[in-house]
Short mmCIF file of C-alpha atoms and ligand atoms in Angstrom, two decimals:
data_model
loop_
_atom_site.label_atom_id
_atom_site.label_comp_id
_atom_site.label_asym_id
_atom_site.label_seq_id
_atom_site.Cartn_x
_atom_site.Cartn_y
_atom_site.Cartn_z
CA MET U 1 11.78 18.15 -28.69
CA SER U 2 8.17 18.29 -27.50
CA ILE U 3 6.83 21.14 -25.31
CA ALA U 4 6.71 18.79 -22.36
CA GLU U 5 10.34 17.70 -22.85
CA LYS U 6 11.47 21.28 -23.18
CA LYS U 7 9.63 22.14 -19.92
CA ASN U 8 11.40 19.35 -18.10
CA VAL U 9 14.81 20.34 -19.32
CA THR U 10 14.07 24.01 -18.21
CA GLU U 11 12.90 22.73 -14.87
CA LEU U 12 16.01 20.64 -14.56
CA VAL U 13 18.26 23.55 -15.21
CA SER U 14 16.37 25.90 -12.96
CA GLN U 15 16.22 23.35 -10.12
CA ASP U 16 19.89 22.48 -10.39
CA LEU U 17 19.77 18.98 -8.92
CA ASP U 18 23.60 18.77 -8.53
CA GLY U 19 23.59 22.13 -6.79
CA LEU U 20 20.87 21.03 -4.42
CA ILE U 21 22.48 17.82 -3.34
CA GLU U 22 25.86 19.48 -3.03
CA LEU U 23 24.29 22.19 -0.71
CA GLN U 24 22.73 19.53 1.56
CA LYS U 25 25.86 17.53 1.66
CA LYS U 26 28.00 20.61 2.48
CA SER U 27 25.59 21.63 5.29
CA PHE U 28 25.52 18.02 6.64
CA ARG U 29 29.37 18.04 6.74
CA ALA U 30 29.45 21.39 8.50
CA GLU U 31 26.85 20.37 11.01
CA GLY U 32 28.99 17.52 12.52
CA GLU U 33 26.92 15.78 15.30
CA VAL U 34 23.19 15.70 14.56
CA THR U 35 21.84 16.02 18.13
CA TYR U 36 18.75 14.44 19.57
CA ALA U 37 17.37 17.95 20.02
CA THR U 38 17.88 18.79 16.26
CA ARG U 39 16.19 15.69 15.12
CA VAL U 40 13.25 16.16 17.40
CA ASP U 41 12.96 19.76 16.27
CA ARG U 42 12.80 18.61 12.50
CA LEU U 43 10.25 15.94 13.35
CA LYS U 44 8.09 18.46 15.06
CA ARG U 45 8.31 20.84 12.13
CA LEU U 46 7.24 17.93 9.90
CA LYS U 47 4.34 17.28 12.23
CA ALA U 48 3.39 20.95 12.09
CA LEU U 49 3.59 20.81 8.23
CA ILE U 50 1.07 17.88 8.17
CA VAL U 51 -1.36 19.31 10.69
CA GLU U 52 -1.42 22.81 9.30
CA ASN U 53 -1.63 21.82 5.59
CA LYS U 54 -3.74 18.64 5.60
CA THR U 55 -6.77 20.24 4.09
CA ALA U 56 -4.86 21.78 1.35
CA PHE U 57 -3.15 18.52 0.47
CA ALA U 58 -6.27 16.32 0.90
CA THR U 59 -8.40 18.61 -1.39
CA THR U 60 -5.56 18.69 -3.96
CA THR U 61 -5.40 14.88 -3.87
CA LYS U 62 -9.13 14.54 -4.30
CA ARG U 63 -9.03 16.92 -7.29
CA GLU U 64 -6.14 14.83 -8.81
CA PHE U 65 -8.24 11.77 -8.38
CA ASN U 66 -10.81 13.48 -10.53
CA GLY U 67 -13.00 14.02 -7.36
CA ALA U 68 -13.33 10.31 -6.73
CA ARG U 69 -11.26 9.83 -3.62
CA SER U 70 -12.53 9.41 -0.06
CA TYR U 71 -11.55 12.56 2.06
CA GLU U 72 -11.86 10.51 5.30
CA PHE U 73 -9.54 7.78 3.84
CA SER U 74 -6.95 10.50 3.11
CA LEU U 75 -7.33 12.02 6.53
CA PHE U 76 -6.57 8.73 8.24
CA SER U 77 -4.11 7.02 5.85
CA GLU U 78 -2.10 10.02 4.67
CA TYR U 79 -2.15 12.45 7.60
CA ALA U 80 -3.37 11.01 10.91
CA SER U 81 -1.27 7.82 10.64
CA LYS U 82 1.79 9.85 9.69
CA VAL U 83 1.45 12.14 12.73
CA GLU U 84 1.18 9.08 14.85
CA ALA U 85 4.33 7.74 13.24
CA ILE U 86 6.19 10.95 14.05
CA ASP U 87 4.97 10.88 17.72
CA TYR U 88 6.15 7.29 17.93
CA SER U 89 9.58 8.17 16.55
CA VAL U 90 9.97 11.22 18.95
CA LYS U 91 9.00 8.96 21.83
CA HIS U 92 11.64 6.18 20.99
CA LEU U 93 14.38 8.24 19.33
CA LYS U 94 16.62 8.70 22.50
CA GLN U 95 16.44 4.84 22.93
CA TRP U 96 17.26 4.16 19.28
CA MET U 97 20.16 6.67 19.20
CA LYS U 98 21.78 4.96 22.30
CA PRO U 99 25.15 3.27 21.54
CA GLU U 100 24.98 -0.49 21.75
CA ARG U 101 27.55 -2.43 23.77
CA ARG U 102 28.85 -5.42 21.97
CA LYS U 103 31.03 -8.34 23.12
CA THR U 104 34.71 -8.60 22.21
CA ASN U 105 36.60 -11.74 21.49
CA LYS U 106 39.11 -13.55 23.77
CA PRO U 107 41.73 -12.57 24.87
CA MET U 108 41.00 -8.86 24.04
CA ASN U 109 37.85 -9.02 26.27
CA PHE U 110 39.96 -9.84 29.29
CA LEU U 111 42.45 -7.17 28.42
CA GLY U 112 40.12 -4.22 28.26
CA GLY U 113 39.11 -4.31 24.56
CA LYS U 114 35.63 -2.92 24.14
CA GLY U 115 33.09 -3.04 21.30
CA GLN U 116 30.10 -0.85 20.51
CA VAL U 117 27.73 -0.10 17.66
CA ARG U 118 26.76 3.62 17.18
CA TYR U 119 24.10 4.75 14.70
CA PHE U 120 25.31 7.73 12.64
CA PRO U 121 23.29 9.64 9.97
CA LYS U 122 24.14 8.61 6.39
CA GLY U 123 23.93 12.14 5.07
CA VAL U 124 21.52 13.04 2.27
CA VAL U 125 18.54 10.76 1.49
CA GLY U 126 16.64 10.75 -1.69
CA ILE U 127 12.88 9.90 -1.63
CA ILE U 128 10.87 9.05 -4.78
CA SER U 129 7.11 8.51 -4.22
CA PRO U 130 4.15 7.21 -6.21
CA TRP U 131 0.78 8.88 -7.00
CA ASN U 132 -1.52 6.54 -4.98
CA LEU U 133 -0.84 7.97 -1.43
CA PRO U 134 1.13 10.98 -2.74
CA PHE U 135 1.45 12.79 0.63
CA GLY U 136 1.77 9.81 3.01
CA LEU U 137 4.31 7.94 1.01
CA THR U 138 6.59 11.03 0.73
CA VAL U 139 6.28 11.99 4.47
CA ALA U 140 6.57 8.42 5.97
CA PRO U 141 10.08 7.85 4.62
CA LEU U 142 11.03 11.37 5.44
CA THR U 143 10.13 10.65 9.12
CA SER U 144 12.68 7.76 9.13
CA ALA U 145 15.29 10.00 7.34
CA LEU U 146 14.93 12.88 9.69
CA ALA U 147 14.83 10.56 12.88
CA ALA U 148 18.17 9.13 11.69
CA GLY U 149 19.62 12.67 11.45
CA ASN U 150 19.72 12.98 7.65
CA ARG U 151 18.74 15.69 5.23
CA ALA U 152 16.44 14.91 2.34
CA LEU U 153 15.48 15.68 -1.27
CA LEU U 154 11.90 14.72 -2.17
CA LYS U 155 10.62 13.78 -5.67
CA PRO U 156 6.87 13.38 -5.65
CA SER U 157 5.25 11.57 -8.63
CA GLU U 158 4.73 13.41 -11.93
CA TYR U 159 1.26 11.91 -12.04
CA VAL U 160 0.20 14.26 -9.27
CA PRO U 161 1.69 17.56 -10.38
CA GLU U 162 -0.43 19.72 -8.28
CA THR U 163 0.52 17.85 -5.11
CA ALA U 164 4.11 18.04 -6.20
CA GLU U 165 3.81 21.84 -6.65
CA LEU U 166 2.05 22.15 -3.33
CA PHE U 167 5.01 20.30 -1.66
CA ALA U 168 7.41 22.70 -3.38
CA GLU U 169 5.47 25.68 -2.09
CA ILE U 170 4.93 24.47 1.46
CA VAL U 171 8.02 22.56 2.48
CA PRO U 172 10.25 25.70 2.39
CA GLN U 173 7.97 27.24 4.91
CA TYR U 174 9.09 24.55 7.43
CA PHE U 175 12.60 23.64 6.26
CA PRO U 176 15.44 25.50 4.77
CA GLU U 177 16.53 24.16 1.44
CA ASP U 178 19.75 22.55 2.82
CA GLU U 179 17.56 20.48 5.20
CA VAL U 180 14.59 19.30 3.09
CA ALA U 181 13.96 20.30 -0.46
CA VAL U 182 11.55 19.36 -3.17
CA VAL U 183 12.22 18.45 -6.80
CA THR U 184 9.28 18.55 -9.26
CA GLY U 185 8.98 17.49 -12.88
CA GLY U 186 8.47 14.64 -15.22
CA VAL U 187 9.98 11.22 -15.55
CA GLU U 188 13.22 12.62 -16.99
CA ILE U 189 13.70 14.60 -13.83
CA SER U 190 12.92 11.41 -11.76
CA GLN U 191 15.57 9.51 -13.80
CA LYS U 192 18.17 12.22 -13.18
CA PHE U 193 17.11 12.36 -9.56
CA ALA U 194 17.85 8.57 -9.11
CA GLU U 195 21.33 9.04 -10.55
CA LEU U 196 22.31 11.62 -7.94
CA PRO U 197 25.07 10.65 -5.52
CA PHE U 198 22.78 10.26 -2.52
CA ASP U 199 23.91 8.60 0.70
CA HIS U 200 20.71 6.49 0.49
CA LEU U 201 17.72 6.44 -1.84
CA LEU U 202 14.27 5.25 -0.86
CA PHE U 203 11.95 4.46 -3.79
CA THR U 204 8.34 3.61 -3.53
CA GLY U 205 6.65 2.46 -6.78
CA SER U 206 6.32 -0.48 -9.18
CA THR U 207 8.63 -3.41 -9.44
CA GLY U 208 9.73 -2.59 -13.07
CA VAL U 209 10.66 1.07 -12.21
CA GLY U 210 12.25 -0.18 -8.97
CA ALA U 211 14.77 -2.16 -11.03
CA GLN U 212 15.52 0.97 -13.16
CA VAL U 213 16.07 2.97 -10.03
CA MET U 214 18.42 0.40 -8.59
CA ARG U 215 20.43 0.48 -11.83
CA SER U 216 20.66 4.28 -11.67
CA ALA U 217 21.69 4.27 -7.97
CA SER U 218 24.34 1.61 -8.74
CA LYS U 219 26.27 4.22 -10.69
CA ASN U 220 27.28 5.84 -7.51
CA LEU U 221 26.99 2.78 -5.27
CA VAL U 222 23.97 4.39 -3.53
CA PRO U 223 22.30 2.03 -1.04
CA VAL U 224 18.61 1.69 -1.83
CA THR U 225 15.39 0.78 -0.03
CA LEU U 226 12.89 -0.31 -2.58
CA GLU U 227 9.26 -0.45 -1.55
CA LEU U 228 7.53 -2.11 -4.39
CA GLY U 229 4.20 -3.86 -5.21
CA GLY U 230 3.13 -7.41 -6.06
CA LYS U 231 0.28 -9.82 -5.87
CA SER U 232 -0.64 -10.21 -2.15
CA PRO U 233 -2.71 -13.37 -1.61
CA VAL U 234 -5.52 -13.82 0.95
CA VAL U 235 -5.59 -17.42 2.16
CA ILE U 236 -8.81 -18.47 3.81
CA GLY U 237 -8.25 -21.53 6.02
CA ARG U 238 -11.13 -24.00 6.89
CA SER U 239 -10.92 -22.83 10.54
CA ALA U 240 -11.65 -19.21 9.44
CA LYS U 241 -14.68 -17.26 10.59
CA LEU U 242 -15.88 -16.93 7.08
CA ASP U 243 -18.09 -13.92 7.53
CA LEU U 244 -15.43 -11.99 9.33
CA ALA U 245 -12.85 -12.94 6.65
CA GLY U 246 -15.32 -11.83 3.94
CA THR U 247 -15.88 -8.51 5.73
CA ARG U 248 -12.23 -7.69 6.21
CA LEU U 249 -11.31 -8.93 2.77
CA THR U 250 -13.86 -6.68 1.09
CA PHE U 251 -13.02 -3.64 3.19
CA GLY U 252 -9.34 -4.14 2.38
CA LYS U 253 -9.92 -4.74 -1.28
CA LEU U 254 -11.95 -1.60 -1.80
CA LEU U 255 -9.79 0.79 0.28
CA ASN U 256 -8.71 3.53 -2.11
CA GLY U 257 -10.44 1.53 -4.94
CA GLY U 258 -7.86 -1.27 -4.59
CA GLN U 259 -5.05 1.13 -5.28
CA LEU U 260 -2.76 0.29 -2.37
CA CYS U 261 0.49 -1.63 -2.45
CA LEU U 262 -0.97 -3.82 0.30
CA SER U 263 -4.36 -4.40 -1.38
CA PRO U 264 -5.41 -8.02 -1.16
CA ASP U 265 -4.83 -9.01 -4.83
CA TYR U 266 -6.57 -12.39 -5.03
CA ALA U 267 -8.18 -14.90 -2.64
CA LEU U 268 -7.53 -18.61 -2.12
CA VAL U 269 -10.36 -20.43 -0.59
CA PRO U 270 -11.39 -24.13 0.15
CA GLU U 271 -13.40 -25.36 -2.82
CA GLU U 272 -16.43 -26.10 -0.74
CA LEU U 273 -16.50 -22.61 0.85
CA GLU U 274 -16.10 -20.56 -2.36
CA GLU U 275 -19.70 -19.69 -2.96
CA GLN U 276 -20.27 -18.80 0.73
CA LEU U 277 -17.28 -16.45 0.67
CA VAL U 278 -18.39 -14.87 -2.69
CA ALA U 279 -21.93 -14.24 -1.20
CA ARG U 280 -20.38 -12.57 1.90
CA ILE U 281 -18.15 -10.40 -0.22
CA ILE U 282 -21.11 -9.27 -2.32
CA HIS U 283 -23.14 -8.56 0.84
CA GLU U 284 -20.31 -6.51 2.43
CA ALA U 285 -19.48 -4.54 -0.76
CA GLU U 286 -23.15 -3.57 -1.07
CA SER U 287 -23.67 -2.62 2.50
CA MET U 288 -20.42 -0.53 2.67
CA TYR U 289 -21.01 1.19 -0.74
CA PRO U 290 -24.79 1.13 -1.49
CA ASN U 291 -24.12 3.06 -4.69
CA ILE U 292 -20.75 3.41 -6.42
CA THR U 293 -20.80 6.17 -9.07
CA GLU U 294 -21.61 9.03 -6.74
CA ASN U 295 -20.23 7.57 -3.52
CA GLU U 296 -17.88 10.02 -1.80
CA ASP U 297 -16.36 7.20 0.23
CA TYR U 298 -15.41 5.17 -2.90
CA ALA U 299 -12.21 5.89 -4.71
CA GLY U 300 -12.19 5.90 -8.50
CA VAL U 301 -9.62 4.38 -10.72
CA PHE U 302 -6.87 7.07 -10.92
CA ASP U 303 -6.67 7.69 -14.67
CA GLU U 304 -7.90 6.48 -18.03
CA ARG U 305 -4.54 4.48 -18.58
CA HIS U 306 -5.29 2.39 -15.40
CA PHE U 307 -8.93 2.16 -16.20
CA MET U 308 -8.18 0.62 -19.65
CA ARG U 309 -5.50 -1.67 -18.02
CA LEU U 310 -8.18 -3.10 -15.60
CA GLN U 311 -10.80 -3.47 -18.26
CA ASN U 312 -8.28 -5.45 -20.37
CA TYR U 313 -7.52 -7.82 -17.51
CA ILE U 314 -11.28 -8.46 -17.08
CA ASP U 315 -11.86 -8.86 -20.82
CA ASP U 316 -8.92 -11.19 -21.12
CA ALA U 317 -10.06 -13.32 -18.19
CA VAL U 318 -13.64 -13.61 -19.38
CA ALA U 319 -12.45 -14.52 -22.92
CA LYS U 320 -10.30 -17.31 -21.28
CA GLY U 321 -13.19 -18.77 -19.32
CA ALA U 322 -13.50 -16.80 -16.10
CA THR U 323 -16.90 -16.15 -14.55
CA LEU U 324 -17.51 -12.44 -13.81
CA THR U 325 -19.78 -10.92 -11.18
CA ILE U 326 -20.08 -7.12 -11.07
CA VAL U 327 -21.23 -6.15 -7.66
CA GLY U 328 -23.93 -3.61 -6.98
CA ALA U 329 -26.58 -1.83 -9.11
CA ASP U 330 -24.02 0.32 -10.97
CA LYS U 331 -22.79 -2.17 -13.43
CA SER U 332 -20.35 0.27 -15.13
CA ARG U 333 -18.93 3.71 -14.57
CA ALA U 334 -21.54 6.56 -14.95
CA SER U 335 -19.49 8.58 -17.43
CA ALA U 336 -16.10 9.01 -18.93
CA ASP U 337 -15.44 11.62 -16.08
CA ASN U 338 -16.36 9.20 -13.35
CA ARG U 339 -13.98 6.28 -13.10
CA ARG U 340 -15.57 4.78 -9.89
CA MET U 341 -15.46 1.10 -10.94
CA PRO U 342 -17.62 -1.32 -8.99
CA LEU U 343 -16.00 -4.49 -7.48
CA HIS U 344 -15.53 -7.11 -10.25
CA ILE U 345 -15.23 -10.68 -8.83
CA LEU U 346 -13.59 -13.29 -11.10
CA GLN U 347 -14.09 -17.00 -10.60
CA ASN U 348 -12.80 -20.11 -12.55
CA VAL U 349 -9.50 -18.21 -13.20
CA ASN U 350 -6.43 -19.91 -14.59
CA GLU U 351 -2.76 -19.31 -15.14
CA ASN U 352 -3.18 -18.18 -18.72
CA MET U 353 -4.96 -15.05 -17.64
CA GLN U 354 -3.07 -11.75 -17.38
CA VAL U 355 -4.99 -10.87 -14.21
CA MET U 356 -3.25 -13.81 -12.47
CA HIS U 357 0.13 -12.40 -13.21
CA GLU U 358 0.05 -8.58 -13.16
CA GLU U 359 -0.55 -6.63 -9.98
CA ILE U 360 -4.21 -5.61 -10.12
CA PHE U 361 -4.20 -2.26 -8.25
CA GLY U 362 -7.91 -1.82 -8.70
CA PRO U 363 -11.24 -3.21 -7.62
CA VAL U 364 -11.00 -6.56 -9.34
CA LEU U 365 -10.92 -9.80 -7.17
CA PRO U 366 -9.97 -13.13 -8.65
CA ILE U 367 -10.82 -16.16 -6.47
CA MET U 368 -8.87 -19.36 -6.60
CA THR U 369 -9.74 -22.55 -4.85
CA TYR U 370 -7.84 -25.36 -3.27
CA GLY U 371 -8.51 -28.84 -1.92
CA ASP U 372 -5.80 -29.78 0.44
CA PHE U 373 -4.01 -26.94 2.34
CA THR U 374 -0.66 -28.31 1.15
CA GLN U 375 -1.53 -27.07 -2.40
CA VAL U 376 -1.65 -23.46 -1.31
CA PRO U 377 2.06 -22.61 -1.57
CA ASP U 378 2.23 -24.07 -5.16
CA LYS U 379 -0.76 -21.95 -6.08
CA ILE U 380 0.94 -18.87 -4.81
CA GLU U 381 4.34 -19.69 -6.20
CA PRO U 382 3.81 -18.26 -9.76
CA ARG U 383 3.03 -14.94 -8.08
CA ARG U 384 5.97 -15.26 -5.71
CA ASN U 385 7.40 -12.83 -3.22
CA PRO U 386 4.25 -10.84 -2.55
CA LEU U 387 4.47 -7.69 -0.36
CA ALA U 388 1.86 -9.14 2.12
CA LEU U 389 0.60 -12.58 2.95
CA TYR U 390 -2.90 -12.71 4.56
CA TYR U 391 -4.21 -15.73 6.38
CA PHE U 392 -7.63 -16.13 7.96
CA GLY U 393 -8.04 -18.93 10.43
CA LYS U 394 -7.30 -20.28 13.85
CA ASP U 395 -5.19 -23.25 12.84
CA ARG U 396 -1.68 -22.70 14.09
CA SER U 397 -0.29 -25.49 12.04
CA GLU U 398 -1.66 -23.92 8.87
CA GLN U 399 -0.21 -20.54 9.86
CA GLU U 400 3.25 -22.08 10.42
CA TYR U 401 2.92 -24.06 7.14
CA LEU U 402 2.31 -20.93 5.30
CA LEU U 403 5.00 -18.87 7.08
CA ASN U 404 7.61 -21.58 6.23
CA HIS U 405 6.60 -22.32 2.68
CA VAL U 406 5.56 -18.93 1.25
CA GLN U 407 7.88 -15.88 1.34
CA SER U 408 6.41 -12.36 1.61
CA GLY U 409 7.33 -8.96 2.81
CA GLY U 410 4.95 -8.88 5.78
CA VAL U 411 2.12 -11.13 7.27
CA CYS U 412 -1.16 -10.22 8.58
CA ILE U 413 -3.32 -12.91 10.34
CA ASN U 414 -7.04 -12.48 10.52
CA ASP U 415 -6.93 -8.99 9.02
CA ILE U 416 -5.95 -6.97 6.07
CA THR U 417 -3.30 -4.16 5.76
CA LEU U 418 -3.28 -3.44 9.40
CA HIS U 419 0.24 -4.70 9.97
CA TYR U 420 1.26 -1.55 8.09
CA VAL U 421 0.08 0.87 10.73
CA GLN U 422 1.85 -0.99 13.60
CA GLU U 423 4.68 1.46 14.03
CA ASP U 424 6.82 -0.98 15.88
CA LEU U 425 6.80 -3.44 13.02
CA PRO U 426 9.12 -3.03 9.89
CA PHE U 427 7.46 -2.46 6.67
CA GLY U 428 9.15 -3.72 3.45
CA GLY U 429 9.16 -6.32 0.76
CA ILE U 430 11.28 -9.27 -0.27
CA GLY U 431 12.54 -9.99 -3.83
CA ALA U 432 10.16 -8.65 -6.35
CA SER U 433 8.17 -6.70 -3.70
CA GLY U 434 11.27 -4.86 -2.61
CA MET U 435 14.30 -4.69 -0.35
CA GLY U 436 14.96 -3.04 3.00
CA ALA U 437 12.28 -1.78 5.33
CA TYR U 438 11.26 1.36 7.15
CA HIS U 439 8.92 2.42 9.93
CA GLY U 440 9.79 2.41 13.55
CA PRO U 441 13.25 1.03 14.69
CA GLU U 442 13.95 -0.48 11.31
CA GLY U 443 13.31 2.78 9.54
CA PHE U 444 15.81 4.46 11.87
CA ARG U 445 18.40 1.84 11.38
CA GLY U 446 17.98 1.54 7.68
CA MET U 447 18.66 5.25 7.21
CA SER U 448 21.59 5.17 9.75
CA HIS U 449 24.99 3.81 9.36
CA ALA U 450 25.60 1.23 12.02
CA ARG U 451 29.20 1.89 12.77
CA ALA U 452 31.32 -0.67 14.58
CA ILE U 453 33.68 0.92 17.04
CA TYR U 454 36.32 -1.24 18.80
CA SER U 455 38.68 0.38 21.26
CA GLN U 456 41.78 -1.27 22.71
CA THR U 457 43.65 -0.46 25.84
CA MET U 458 47.43 0.31 25.85
CA ILE U 459 48.17 -3.38 26.67
CA ASP U 460 50.00 -4.93 23.73
CA VAL U 461 47.78 -7.96 23.06
CA LEU U 462 49.24 -9.71 20.05
CA PRO U 463 52.52 -10.74 21.63
CA ILE U 464 50.62 -12.33 24.52
CA ILE U 465 49.14 -14.80 21.97
CA GLY U 466 52.35 -14.92 19.83
CA ALA U 467 50.42 -13.32 16.94
CA ARG U 468 53.19 -10.96 15.85
CA PRO U 469 56.21 -12.14 13.81
CA PRO U 470 58.40 -13.85 14.32
CA PHE U 471 55.71 -16.61 14.68
CA GLY U 472 56.54 -19.60 16.86
CA GLU U 473 55.23 -22.63 18.67
CA LYS U 474 52.91 -20.60 20.91
CA PHE U 475 50.92 -19.19 18.05
CA ARG U 476 50.85 -22.59 16.14
CA LYS U 477 49.45 -24.12 19.30
CA LYS U 478 46.77 -21.55 19.46
CA ILE U 479 45.75 -21.92 15.88
CA SER U 480 45.81 -25.67 16.05
CA LYS U 481 43.21 -25.39 18.96
CA ILE U 482 40.84 -23.82 16.42
CA LEU U 483 41.83 -25.73 13.18
CA GLY U 484 43.07 -29.03 14.45
CA PRO U 485 46.59 -30.43 13.71
CA ILE U 486 48.61 -28.15 11.47
P1 NAD O 1 5.78 3.93 -10.75
O1 NAD O 1 6.82 3.04 -10.47
O2 NAD O 1 5.22 4.09 -12.12
O3 NAD O 1 6.34 5.36 -10.40
C1 NAD O 1 6.76 5.69 -9.02
C2 NAD O 1 7.74 6.96 -9.13
O4 NAD O 1 8.86 6.55 -9.90
C3 NAD O 1 7.12 8.17 -9.72
O5 NAD O 1 7.33 9.27 -8.80
C4 NAD O 1 7.97 8.35 -10.97
O6 NAD O 1 8.23 9.67 -11.23
C5 NAD O 1 9.28 7.69 -10.69
N1 NAD O 1 9.89 7.07 -11.88
C6 NAD O 1 9.40 6.67 -12.99
N2 NAD O 1 10.37 6.18 -13.84
C7 NAD O 1 11.55 6.47 -13.21
C8 NAD O 1 12.93 6.11 -13.49
N3 NAD O 1 13.25 5.57 -14.63
N4 NAD O 1 13.83 6.40 -12.53
C9 NAD O 1 13.52 7.03 -11.41
N5 NAD O 1 12.21 7.23 -10.99
C10 NAD O 1 11.29 6.98 -11.95
O7 NAD O 1 4.63 3.69 -9.69
P2 NAD O 1 3.20 4.34 -9.52
O8 NAD O 1 2.32 3.89 -10.73
O9 NAD O 1 3.42 5.73 -9.17
O10 NAD O 1 2.66 3.54 -8.18
C11 NAD O 1 2.04 2.34 -8.24
C12 NAD O 1 3.02 1.17 -7.89
O11 NAD O 1 3.65 1.55 -6.66
C13 NAD O 1 2.34 -0.10 -7.64
O12 NAD O 1 3.16 -1.17 -8.16
C14 NAD O 1 2.33 -0.31 -6.11
O13 NAD O 1 2.31 -1.50 -5.58
C15 NAD O 1 3.59 0.41 -5.74
N6 NAD O 1 3.55 0.95 -4.36
C16 NAD O 1 4.35 0.36 -3.39
C17 NAD O 1 4.22 0.81 -2.04
C18 NAD O 1 5.12 0.21 -1.00
O14 NAD O 1 5.15 0.93 0.02
N7 NAD O 1 5.63 -0.92 -1.12
C19 NAD O 1 3.33 1.81 -1.83
C20 NAD O 1 2.51 2.44 -2.75
C21 NAD O 1 2.70 1.93 -4.12
#
């Protein structure tokens, strides 16, 4: 057994995962009703945790990105937007928690039968998060879990061990262990974690690991929300304002060095507009990031493994005939310690290239072209079920055509990634990009149990329609009204 493996096993024993979940389940059962006031109090403590510790987390994340991570990007994407999400949840929680009246069937409706749906907490929610937004993607699902009245166990990524340790140190200052607790450790711990008998498990990460997590959760029939990745296309229509599309596409592609689940993966552009679009992208990339290797606003590729992966995609594409443009004066990274990779644009790409099938997750942008707009869905199909579909243009019929012919988790028209920060919109994938959704009301509902409650008066209904034995002509007449002659 290697030292790392021994360390993991030791951590596993000392953290006693079974004990932790049992503790939370016991407290959940003992608590009974999770009131509005309790939920708001928990959300406010989570907000305080963010506001009071943002600097410690942001500097830790920057260090774990080898120094190459924009502090301002972190402040917005991982902290400010999460505080806004909490405020939004607090504002709407009372409304979400209200029982919903539902209609009842004839004749029960005439005889006092009443239906309602009430949202109850599920119990204990497990949250597994990735390294790319290590704080935000742990805290955002926790917001939905707490709003819905649950307790939670968090498992941050082993690729950001300092962030995970910081969570383990700071969370107990705001939450007792039976409310929210943190589990740290390597992939073996994550595997054990995914096998725990949670009442719901929310996983954010890659499609391949998502499938493993679902398998683990199935052992206890734990319902899952899977927030996965994919190849999100940017479709440029002929009615697009090309300059604007180029600006927004470039901004979106280079956010966090392309390491976002919603990063635009590749672009599809009308043949005759390709060179104009490429020129705009180059112009924008150079204006936003006049230099790369020392630029504090520009995120580096997270680690050597990912750097080599991206380099392999580029080499493979070039060997198979792609045209490569490296944007800016810095044509390569400055040193082995600085993984800030400039934007690499690939043209003349084809289906034999790895870069057209693997999620890129880095500053590499393949450009595909199309002639007639009806070709677009077939061009996307080999990379089906993306997390996001981006369309630039004013043509309503093109928009509808795409919506009806291409499936995707979400859609953003004339912008990139901004649908993610609209708190009233659900966020989630479809098929290979995930299942279930969170944020806003869908996050609340996804982590709640929508319980059907039907209540009947003391009137004995069934004999009125002859539906209790001995069955007779009255009942047969009633049934034949529904089924025809019997
Ligand atoms: P990853 O799938 O490698 O790891 C994610 C997490 O899974 C880590 O915390 C890890 O500890 C855990 N894990 C690994 N193996 C496991 C197993 N067998 N059982 C249980 N847990 C296990 O992903 P990553 O490299 O950290 O993140 C990048 C990926 O995440 C990309 O594909 C990206 O698109 C996706 N992502 C999706 C979203 C979203 O909201 N949809 C957001 C960010 C990232």
